[in-house]
mmCIF file of C-alpha atoms and ligand atoms in Angstrom:
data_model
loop_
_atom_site.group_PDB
_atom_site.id
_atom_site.type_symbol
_atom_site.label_atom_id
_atom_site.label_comp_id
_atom_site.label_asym_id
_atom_site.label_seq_id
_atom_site.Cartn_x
_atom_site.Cartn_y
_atom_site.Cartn_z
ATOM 1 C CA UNK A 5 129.629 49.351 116.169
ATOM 2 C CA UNK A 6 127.579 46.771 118.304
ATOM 3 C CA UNK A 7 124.352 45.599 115.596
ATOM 4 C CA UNK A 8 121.431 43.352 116.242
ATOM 5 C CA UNK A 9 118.351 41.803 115.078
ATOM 6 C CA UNK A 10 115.333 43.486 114.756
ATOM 7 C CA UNK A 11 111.848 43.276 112.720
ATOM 8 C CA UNK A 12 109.955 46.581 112.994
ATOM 9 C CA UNK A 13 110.126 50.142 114.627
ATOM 10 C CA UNK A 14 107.446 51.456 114.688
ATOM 11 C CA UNK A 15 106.901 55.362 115.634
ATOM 12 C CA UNK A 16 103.753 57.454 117.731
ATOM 13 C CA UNK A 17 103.420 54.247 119.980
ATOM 14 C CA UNK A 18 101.038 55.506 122.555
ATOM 15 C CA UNK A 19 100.584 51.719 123.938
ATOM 16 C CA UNK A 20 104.810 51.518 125.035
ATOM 17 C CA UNK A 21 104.792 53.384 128.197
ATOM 18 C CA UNK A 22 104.037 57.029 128.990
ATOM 19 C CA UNK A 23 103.934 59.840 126.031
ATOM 20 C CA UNK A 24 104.149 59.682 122.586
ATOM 21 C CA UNK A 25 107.134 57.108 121.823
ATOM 22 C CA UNK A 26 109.205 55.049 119.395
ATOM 23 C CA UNK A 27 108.840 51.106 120.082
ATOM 24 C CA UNK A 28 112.068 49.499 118.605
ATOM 25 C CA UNK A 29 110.862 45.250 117.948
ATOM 26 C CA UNK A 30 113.652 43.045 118.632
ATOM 27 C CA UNK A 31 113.869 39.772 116.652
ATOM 28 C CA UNK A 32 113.373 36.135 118.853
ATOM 29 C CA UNK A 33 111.992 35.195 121.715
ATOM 30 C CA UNK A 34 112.721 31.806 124.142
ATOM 31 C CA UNK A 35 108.780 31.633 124.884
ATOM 32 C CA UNK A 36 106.128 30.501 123.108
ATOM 33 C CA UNK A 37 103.330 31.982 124.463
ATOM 34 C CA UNK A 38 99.953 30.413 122.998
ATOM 35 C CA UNK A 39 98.224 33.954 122.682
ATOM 36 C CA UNK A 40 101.714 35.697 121.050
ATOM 37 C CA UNK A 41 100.303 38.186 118.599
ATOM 38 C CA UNK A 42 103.699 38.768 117.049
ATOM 39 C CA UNK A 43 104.632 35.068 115.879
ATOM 40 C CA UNK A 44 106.957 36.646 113.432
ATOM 41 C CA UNK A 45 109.011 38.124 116.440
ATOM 42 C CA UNK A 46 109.321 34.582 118.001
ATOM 43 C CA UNK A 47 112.558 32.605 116.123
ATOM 44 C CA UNK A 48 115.689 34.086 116.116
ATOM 45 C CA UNK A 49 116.163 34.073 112.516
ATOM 46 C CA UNK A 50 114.680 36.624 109.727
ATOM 47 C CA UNK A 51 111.599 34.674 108.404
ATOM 48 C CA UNK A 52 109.860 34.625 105.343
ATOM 49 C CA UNK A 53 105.681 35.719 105.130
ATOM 50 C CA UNK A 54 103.096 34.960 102.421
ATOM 51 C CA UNK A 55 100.758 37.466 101.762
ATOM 52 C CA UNK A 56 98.974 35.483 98.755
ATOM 53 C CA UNK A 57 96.207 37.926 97.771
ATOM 54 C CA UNK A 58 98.958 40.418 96.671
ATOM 55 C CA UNK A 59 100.397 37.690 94.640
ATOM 56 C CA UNK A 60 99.714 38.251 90.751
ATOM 57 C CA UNK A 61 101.189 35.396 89.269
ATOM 58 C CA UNK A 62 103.922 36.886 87.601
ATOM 59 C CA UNK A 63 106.762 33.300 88.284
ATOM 60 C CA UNK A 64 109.458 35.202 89.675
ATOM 61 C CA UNK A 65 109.380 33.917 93.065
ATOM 62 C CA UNK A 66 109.965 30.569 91.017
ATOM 63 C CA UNK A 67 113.058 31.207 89.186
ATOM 64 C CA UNK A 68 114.827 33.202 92.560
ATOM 65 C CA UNK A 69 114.189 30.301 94.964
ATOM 66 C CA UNK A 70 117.274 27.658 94.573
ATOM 67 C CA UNK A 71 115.496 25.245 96.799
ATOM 68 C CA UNK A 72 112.446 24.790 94.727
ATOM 69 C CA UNK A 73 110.248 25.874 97.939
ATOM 70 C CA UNK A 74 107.745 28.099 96.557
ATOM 71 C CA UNK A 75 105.541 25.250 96.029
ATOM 72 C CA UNK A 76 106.262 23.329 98.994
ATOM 73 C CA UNK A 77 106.478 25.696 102.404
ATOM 74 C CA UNK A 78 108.176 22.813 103.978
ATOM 75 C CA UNK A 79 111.373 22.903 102.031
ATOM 76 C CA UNK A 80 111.922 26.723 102.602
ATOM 77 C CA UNK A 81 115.241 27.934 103.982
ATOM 78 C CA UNK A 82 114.008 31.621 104.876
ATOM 79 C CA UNK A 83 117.126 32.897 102.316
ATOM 80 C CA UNK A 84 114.703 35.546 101.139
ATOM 81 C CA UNK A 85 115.621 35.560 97.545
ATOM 82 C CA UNK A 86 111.920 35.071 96.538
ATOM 83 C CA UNK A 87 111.319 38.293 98.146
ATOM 84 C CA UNK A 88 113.814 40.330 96.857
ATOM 85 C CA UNK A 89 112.375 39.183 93.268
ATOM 86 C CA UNK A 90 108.589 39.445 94.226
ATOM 87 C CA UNK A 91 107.293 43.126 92.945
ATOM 88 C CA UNK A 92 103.987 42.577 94.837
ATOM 89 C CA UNK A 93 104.760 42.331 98.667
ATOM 90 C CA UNK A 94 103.253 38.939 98.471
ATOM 91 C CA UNK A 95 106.705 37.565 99.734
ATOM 92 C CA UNK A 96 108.492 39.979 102.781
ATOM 93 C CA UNK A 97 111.268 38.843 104.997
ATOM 94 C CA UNK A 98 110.668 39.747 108.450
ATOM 95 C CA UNK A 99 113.837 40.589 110.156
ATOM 96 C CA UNK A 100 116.913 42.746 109.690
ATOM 97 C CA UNK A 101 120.319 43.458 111.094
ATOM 98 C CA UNK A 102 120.595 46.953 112.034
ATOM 99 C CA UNK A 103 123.682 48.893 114.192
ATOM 100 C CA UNK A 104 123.348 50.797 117.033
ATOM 101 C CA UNK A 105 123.350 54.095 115.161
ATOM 102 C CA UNK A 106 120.880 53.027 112.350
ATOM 103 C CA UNK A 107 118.376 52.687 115.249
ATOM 104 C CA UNK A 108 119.311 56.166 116.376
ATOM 105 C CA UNK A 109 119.014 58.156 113.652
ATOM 106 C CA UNK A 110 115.916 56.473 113.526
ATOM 107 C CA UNK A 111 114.941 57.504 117.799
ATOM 108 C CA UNK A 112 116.360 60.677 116.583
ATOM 109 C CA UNK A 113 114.065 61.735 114.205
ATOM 110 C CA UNK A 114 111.216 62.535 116.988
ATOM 111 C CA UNK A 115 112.723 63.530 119.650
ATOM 112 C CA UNK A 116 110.788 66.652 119.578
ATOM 113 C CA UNK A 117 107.764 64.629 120.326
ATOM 114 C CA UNK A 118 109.393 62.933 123.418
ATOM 115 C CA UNK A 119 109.982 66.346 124.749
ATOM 116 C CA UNK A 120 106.296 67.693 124.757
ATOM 117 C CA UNK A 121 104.534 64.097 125.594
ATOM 118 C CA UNK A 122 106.614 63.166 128.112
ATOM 119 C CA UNK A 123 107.661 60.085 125.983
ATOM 120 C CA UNK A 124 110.634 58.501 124.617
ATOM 121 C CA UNK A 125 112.265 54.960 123.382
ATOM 122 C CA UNK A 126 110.654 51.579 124.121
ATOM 123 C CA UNK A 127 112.253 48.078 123.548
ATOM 124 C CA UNK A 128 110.406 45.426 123.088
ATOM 125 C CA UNK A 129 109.891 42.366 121.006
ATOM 126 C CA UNK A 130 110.160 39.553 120.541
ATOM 127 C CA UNK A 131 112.295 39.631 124.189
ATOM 128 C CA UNK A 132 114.820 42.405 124.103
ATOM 129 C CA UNK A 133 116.918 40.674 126.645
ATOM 130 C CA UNK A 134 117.726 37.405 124.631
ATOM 131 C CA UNK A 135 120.164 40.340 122.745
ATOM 132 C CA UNK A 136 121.720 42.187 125.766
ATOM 133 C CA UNK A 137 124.692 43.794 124.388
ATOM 134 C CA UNK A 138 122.552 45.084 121.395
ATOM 135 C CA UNK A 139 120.051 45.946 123.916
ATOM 136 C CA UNK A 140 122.901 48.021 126.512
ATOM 137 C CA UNK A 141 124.510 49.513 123.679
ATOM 138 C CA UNK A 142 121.134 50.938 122.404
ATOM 139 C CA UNK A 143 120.395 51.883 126.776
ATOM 140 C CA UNK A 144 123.823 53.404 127.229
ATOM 141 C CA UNK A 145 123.211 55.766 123.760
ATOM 142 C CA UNK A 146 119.705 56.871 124.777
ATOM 143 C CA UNK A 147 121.165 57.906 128.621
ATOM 144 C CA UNK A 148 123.760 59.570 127.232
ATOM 145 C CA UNK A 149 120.787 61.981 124.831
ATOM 146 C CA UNK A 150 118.758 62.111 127.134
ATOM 147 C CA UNK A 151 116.422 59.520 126.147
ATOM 148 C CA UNK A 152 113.593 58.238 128.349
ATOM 149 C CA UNK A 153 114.033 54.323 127.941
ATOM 150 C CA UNK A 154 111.448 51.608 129.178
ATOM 151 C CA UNK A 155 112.215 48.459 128.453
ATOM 152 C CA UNK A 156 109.172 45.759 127.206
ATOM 153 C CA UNK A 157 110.118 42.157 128.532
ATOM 154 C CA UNK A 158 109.192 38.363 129.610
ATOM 155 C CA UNK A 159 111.582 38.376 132.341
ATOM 156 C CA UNK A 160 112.789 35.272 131.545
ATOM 157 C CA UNK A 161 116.331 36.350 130.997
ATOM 158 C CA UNK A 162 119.396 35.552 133.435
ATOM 159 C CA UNK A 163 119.551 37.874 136.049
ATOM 160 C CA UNK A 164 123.398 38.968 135.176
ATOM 161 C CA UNK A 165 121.307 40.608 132.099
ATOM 162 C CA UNK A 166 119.103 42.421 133.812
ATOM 163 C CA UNK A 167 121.820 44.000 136.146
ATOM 164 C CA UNK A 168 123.446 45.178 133.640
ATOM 165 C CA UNK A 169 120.871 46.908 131.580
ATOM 166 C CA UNK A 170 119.219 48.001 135.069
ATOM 167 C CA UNK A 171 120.896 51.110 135.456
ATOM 168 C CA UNK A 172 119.998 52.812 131.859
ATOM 169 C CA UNK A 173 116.209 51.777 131.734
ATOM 170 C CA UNK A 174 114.246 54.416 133.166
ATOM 171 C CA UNK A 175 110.879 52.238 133.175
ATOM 172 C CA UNK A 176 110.577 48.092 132.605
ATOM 173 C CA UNK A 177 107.047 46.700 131.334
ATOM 174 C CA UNK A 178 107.485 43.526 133.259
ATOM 175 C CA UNK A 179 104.635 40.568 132.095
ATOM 176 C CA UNK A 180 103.598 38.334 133.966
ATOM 177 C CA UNK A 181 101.413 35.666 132.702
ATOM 178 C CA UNK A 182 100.394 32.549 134.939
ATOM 179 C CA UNK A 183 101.633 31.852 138.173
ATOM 180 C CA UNK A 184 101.179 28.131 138.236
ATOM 181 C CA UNK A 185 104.447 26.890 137.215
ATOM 182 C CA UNK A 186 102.817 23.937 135.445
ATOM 183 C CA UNK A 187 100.030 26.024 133.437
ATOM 184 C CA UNK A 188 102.715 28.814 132.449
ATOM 185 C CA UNK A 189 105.070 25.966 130.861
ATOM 186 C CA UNK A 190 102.317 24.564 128.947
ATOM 187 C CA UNK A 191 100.877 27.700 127.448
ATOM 188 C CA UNK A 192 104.374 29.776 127.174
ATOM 189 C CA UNK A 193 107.120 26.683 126.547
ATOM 190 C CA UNK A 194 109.408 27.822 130.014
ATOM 191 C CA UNK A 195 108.966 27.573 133.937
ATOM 192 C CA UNK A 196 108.158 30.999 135.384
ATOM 193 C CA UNK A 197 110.578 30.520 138.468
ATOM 194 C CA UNK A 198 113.225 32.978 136.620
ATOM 195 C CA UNK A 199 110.680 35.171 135.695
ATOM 196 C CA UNK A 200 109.425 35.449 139.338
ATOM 197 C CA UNK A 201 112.830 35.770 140.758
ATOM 198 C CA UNK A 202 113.755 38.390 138.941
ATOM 199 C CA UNK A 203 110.833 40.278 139.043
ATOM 200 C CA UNK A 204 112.004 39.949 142.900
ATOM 201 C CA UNK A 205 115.299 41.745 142.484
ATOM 202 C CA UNK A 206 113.580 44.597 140.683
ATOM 203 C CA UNK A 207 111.629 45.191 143.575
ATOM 204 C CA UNK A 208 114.606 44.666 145.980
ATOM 205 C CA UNK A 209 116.164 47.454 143.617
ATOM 206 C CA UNK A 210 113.330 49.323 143.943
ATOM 207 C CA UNK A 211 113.707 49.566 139.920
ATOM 208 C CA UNK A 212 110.725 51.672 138.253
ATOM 209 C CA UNK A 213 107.996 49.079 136.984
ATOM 210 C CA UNK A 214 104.800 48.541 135.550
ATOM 211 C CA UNK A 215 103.176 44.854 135.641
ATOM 212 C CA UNK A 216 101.553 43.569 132.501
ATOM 213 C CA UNK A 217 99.202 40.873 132.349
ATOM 214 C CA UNK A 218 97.395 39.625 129.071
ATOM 215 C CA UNK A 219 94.010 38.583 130.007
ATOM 216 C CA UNK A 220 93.580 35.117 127.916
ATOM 217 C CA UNK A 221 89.532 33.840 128.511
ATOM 218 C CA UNK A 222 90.174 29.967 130.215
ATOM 219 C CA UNK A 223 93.759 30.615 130.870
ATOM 220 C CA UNK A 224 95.095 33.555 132.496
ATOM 221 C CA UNK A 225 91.228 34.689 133.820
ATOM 222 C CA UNK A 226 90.637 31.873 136.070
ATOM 223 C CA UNK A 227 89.567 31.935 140.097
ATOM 224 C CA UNK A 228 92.948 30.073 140.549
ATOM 225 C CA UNK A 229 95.116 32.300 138.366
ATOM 226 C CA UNK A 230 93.548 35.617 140.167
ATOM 227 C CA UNK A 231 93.803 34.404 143.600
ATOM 228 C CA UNK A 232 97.669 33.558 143.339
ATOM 229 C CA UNK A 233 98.078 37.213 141.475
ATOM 230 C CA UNK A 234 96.158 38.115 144.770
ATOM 231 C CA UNK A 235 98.504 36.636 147.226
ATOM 232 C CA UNK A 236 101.777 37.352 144.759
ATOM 233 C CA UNK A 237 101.315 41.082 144.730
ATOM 234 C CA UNK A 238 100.253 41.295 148.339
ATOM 235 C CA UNK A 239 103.904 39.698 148.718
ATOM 236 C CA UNK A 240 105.952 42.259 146.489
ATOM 237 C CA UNK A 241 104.208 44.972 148.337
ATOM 238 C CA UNK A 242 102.225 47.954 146.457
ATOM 239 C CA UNK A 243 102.861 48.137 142.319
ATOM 240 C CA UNK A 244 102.936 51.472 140.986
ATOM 241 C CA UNK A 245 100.880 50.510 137.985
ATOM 242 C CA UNK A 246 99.198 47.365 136.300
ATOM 243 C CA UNK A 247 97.678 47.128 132.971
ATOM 244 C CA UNK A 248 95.286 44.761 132.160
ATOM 245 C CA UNK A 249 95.873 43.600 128.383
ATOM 246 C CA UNK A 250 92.668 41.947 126.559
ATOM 247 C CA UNK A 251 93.310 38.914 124.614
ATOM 248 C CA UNK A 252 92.404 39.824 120.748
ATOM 249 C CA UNK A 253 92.832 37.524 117.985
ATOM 250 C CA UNK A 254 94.085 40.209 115.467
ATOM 251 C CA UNK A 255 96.985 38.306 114.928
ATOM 252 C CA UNK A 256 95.023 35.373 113.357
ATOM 253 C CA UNK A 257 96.609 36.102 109.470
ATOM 254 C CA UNK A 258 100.174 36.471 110.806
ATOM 255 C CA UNK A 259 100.054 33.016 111.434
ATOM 256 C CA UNK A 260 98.618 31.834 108.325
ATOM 257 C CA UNK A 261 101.242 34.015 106.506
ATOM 258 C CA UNK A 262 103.837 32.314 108.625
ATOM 259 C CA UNK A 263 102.034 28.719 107.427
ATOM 260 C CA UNK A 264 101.546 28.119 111.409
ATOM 261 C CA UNK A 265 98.425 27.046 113.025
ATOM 262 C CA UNK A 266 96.666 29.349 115.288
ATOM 263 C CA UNK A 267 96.996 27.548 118.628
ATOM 264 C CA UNK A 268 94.048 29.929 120.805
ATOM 265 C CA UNK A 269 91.617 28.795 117.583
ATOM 266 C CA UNK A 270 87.746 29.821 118.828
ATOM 267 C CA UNK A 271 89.379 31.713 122.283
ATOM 268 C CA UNK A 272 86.652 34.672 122.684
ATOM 269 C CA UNK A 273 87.999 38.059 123.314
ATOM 270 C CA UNK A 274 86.999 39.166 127.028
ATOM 271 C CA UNK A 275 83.684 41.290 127.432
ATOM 272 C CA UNK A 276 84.636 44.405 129.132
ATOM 273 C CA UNK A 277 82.204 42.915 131.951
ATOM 274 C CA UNK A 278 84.911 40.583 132.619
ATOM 275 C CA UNK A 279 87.699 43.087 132.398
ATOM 276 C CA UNK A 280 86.362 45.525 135.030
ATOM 277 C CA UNK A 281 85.962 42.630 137.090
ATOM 278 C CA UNK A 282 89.465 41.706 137.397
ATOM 279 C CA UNK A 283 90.436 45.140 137.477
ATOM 280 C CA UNK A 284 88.308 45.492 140.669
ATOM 281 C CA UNK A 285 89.724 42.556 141.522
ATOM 282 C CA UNK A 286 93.500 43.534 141.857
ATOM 283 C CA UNK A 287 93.026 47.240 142.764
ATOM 284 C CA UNK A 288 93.966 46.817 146.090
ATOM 285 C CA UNK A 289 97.180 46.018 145.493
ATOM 286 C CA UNK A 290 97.973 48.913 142.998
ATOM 287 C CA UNK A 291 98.282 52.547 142.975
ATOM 288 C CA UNK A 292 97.164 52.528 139.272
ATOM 289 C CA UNK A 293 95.372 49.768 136.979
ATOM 290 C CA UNK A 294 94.507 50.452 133.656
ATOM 291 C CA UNK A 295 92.722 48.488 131.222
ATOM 292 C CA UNK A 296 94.699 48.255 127.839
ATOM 293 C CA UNK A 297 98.218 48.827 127.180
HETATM 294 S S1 SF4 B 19 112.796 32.254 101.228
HETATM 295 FE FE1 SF4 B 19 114.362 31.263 99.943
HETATM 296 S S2 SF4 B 19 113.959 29.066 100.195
HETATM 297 FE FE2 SF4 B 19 112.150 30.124 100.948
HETATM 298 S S3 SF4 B 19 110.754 30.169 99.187
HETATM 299 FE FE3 SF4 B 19 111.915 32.111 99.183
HETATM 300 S S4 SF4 B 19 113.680 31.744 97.863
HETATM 301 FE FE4 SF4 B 19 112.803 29.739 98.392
HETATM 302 S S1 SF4 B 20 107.027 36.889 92.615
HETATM 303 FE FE1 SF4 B 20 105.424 37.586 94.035
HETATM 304 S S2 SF4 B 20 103.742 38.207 92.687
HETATM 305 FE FE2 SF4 B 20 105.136 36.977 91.421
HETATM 306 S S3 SF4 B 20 104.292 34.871 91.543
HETATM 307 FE FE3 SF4 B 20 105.833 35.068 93.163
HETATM 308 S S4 SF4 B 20 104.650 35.683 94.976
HETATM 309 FE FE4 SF4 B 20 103.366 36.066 93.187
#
């Protein structure tokens, strides 16, 4: 039984594609996108996350930890043994191996919802493609019940990946973030030539696809960044459907509770002035554009 790494499901996901529908949160992720509001998602490893205003003082996280870490962050391995001993919550691993049929019994358990909404399974991350034979085992099981699949990704995966997962994913939410290959390896860590290139196949495949673009104030907003998105979708021909994702700095505490700093410290949140402008702004070159996930 094929198994993989995972940190969350999470159920009634309206924001995953269409319907109601169960959004499965793979673990890592090669990019390190500035505005990431799931930093836990991003290493490849399950991680350890302080929530200190749960923590009561009680010393056990002292005694479990063989690595004398719980005073210094720095000298923690992630083993988790401070969270298996911690009775608040204030320490929680994030991460977990799970098979293919844990996840399904899991999928299973709402299928009736699918059926009336029109929704089904999600995978997303983190970047579900950085696991693809977790990721076609999961596909091939939802095909064969009759699952509605969309798969949530970077696109920064090699194309042999995408092939082969291709033909049991019903619906890909494909981001795209900047087109300037400079600017995107700055704020994401990786050139965006794969991305493009295989966002390229999909459309030679005529694959089912929705584009998703976070909308980052000073970075992904810009005259420049529009016009190429301009003259890049005029080239792939007409896109089904784009959303338009507002940058939101929710994910703020995540980061202290990983001990990281926030990179986007001070970034505003777009006005939704400035969202209906770049809606207006792209319409041409969509059938649909909606404004949120
Ligand atoms: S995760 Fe392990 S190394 Fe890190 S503080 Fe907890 S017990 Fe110590
Ligand atoms: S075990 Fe949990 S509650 Fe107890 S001192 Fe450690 S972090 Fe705080």
């Amino acid at each position: 039984m094929k198994s993989g790494l995972i940190f969350n499901i999470q159920k009634f996901s309206l924001q995953d594609g269409p319907g109601i529908r169960t959004t499965v949160f793979f673990l890592g992720c090669p990019l390190r996108c500035q505005w990431c509001h799931n930093p836990e998602s991003q290493s490849f490893h399950p991680r350890l996350l302080l929530a200190t205003r749960r923590c009561i003082g009680c010393g056990r996280c002292q005694f479990a930890c063989p690595h004398q870490a719980t005073r210094k962050r720095s000298l923690c391995q992630h083993c988790g043994h401070c969270a298996t001993a911690c009775p608040t919550l204030a320490r929680e691993m994030v991460g977990r191996r799970v098979t293919v049929s844990e996840v399904m019994d899991t999928i299973n358990q709402d299928r009736v919802f699918y059926e009336e909404s029109g929704g089904g399974v999600t995978f997303s991350g983190g970047e579900p493609l950085a696991q693809p034979d977790f990721l076609l085992a999961l596909l091939q099981t939802c095909r064969k019940q009759a699952l509605h699949t969309a798969v949530d990704t970077s696109g920064y995966a090699p194309l042999a990946s995408l092939e082969a997962i291709a033909p049991y994913t019903d619906l890909f939410l494909y981001d795209l973030k900047l087109l300037a290959e400079e600017k995107h390896r700055y704020f994401t860590g990786v050139s965006n030539q794969l991305i493009l290139s295989n966002l390229k196949w999909l459309v030679r495949q005529k694959k089912n696809f929705f584009l998703r673009l976070p909308i980052i104030p000073g970075i992904t907003d810009t005259d420049e960044q529009i016009t190429l998105l301009q003259s890049h979708l005029r080239e792939l021909g007409q896109v089904k459907q784009i959303n338009l994702l507002p940058y939101h700095a929710l994910a703020q505490d995540k980061y202290r509770r990983l001990g990281q700093p926030y990179p986007l410290e001070g970034t505003p949140e777009p006005s939704p002035e400035q969202m209906q402008a770049i809606a207006e702004a792209l319409k041409p070159y969509c059938e649909q554009i909606q404004i949120g996930g």
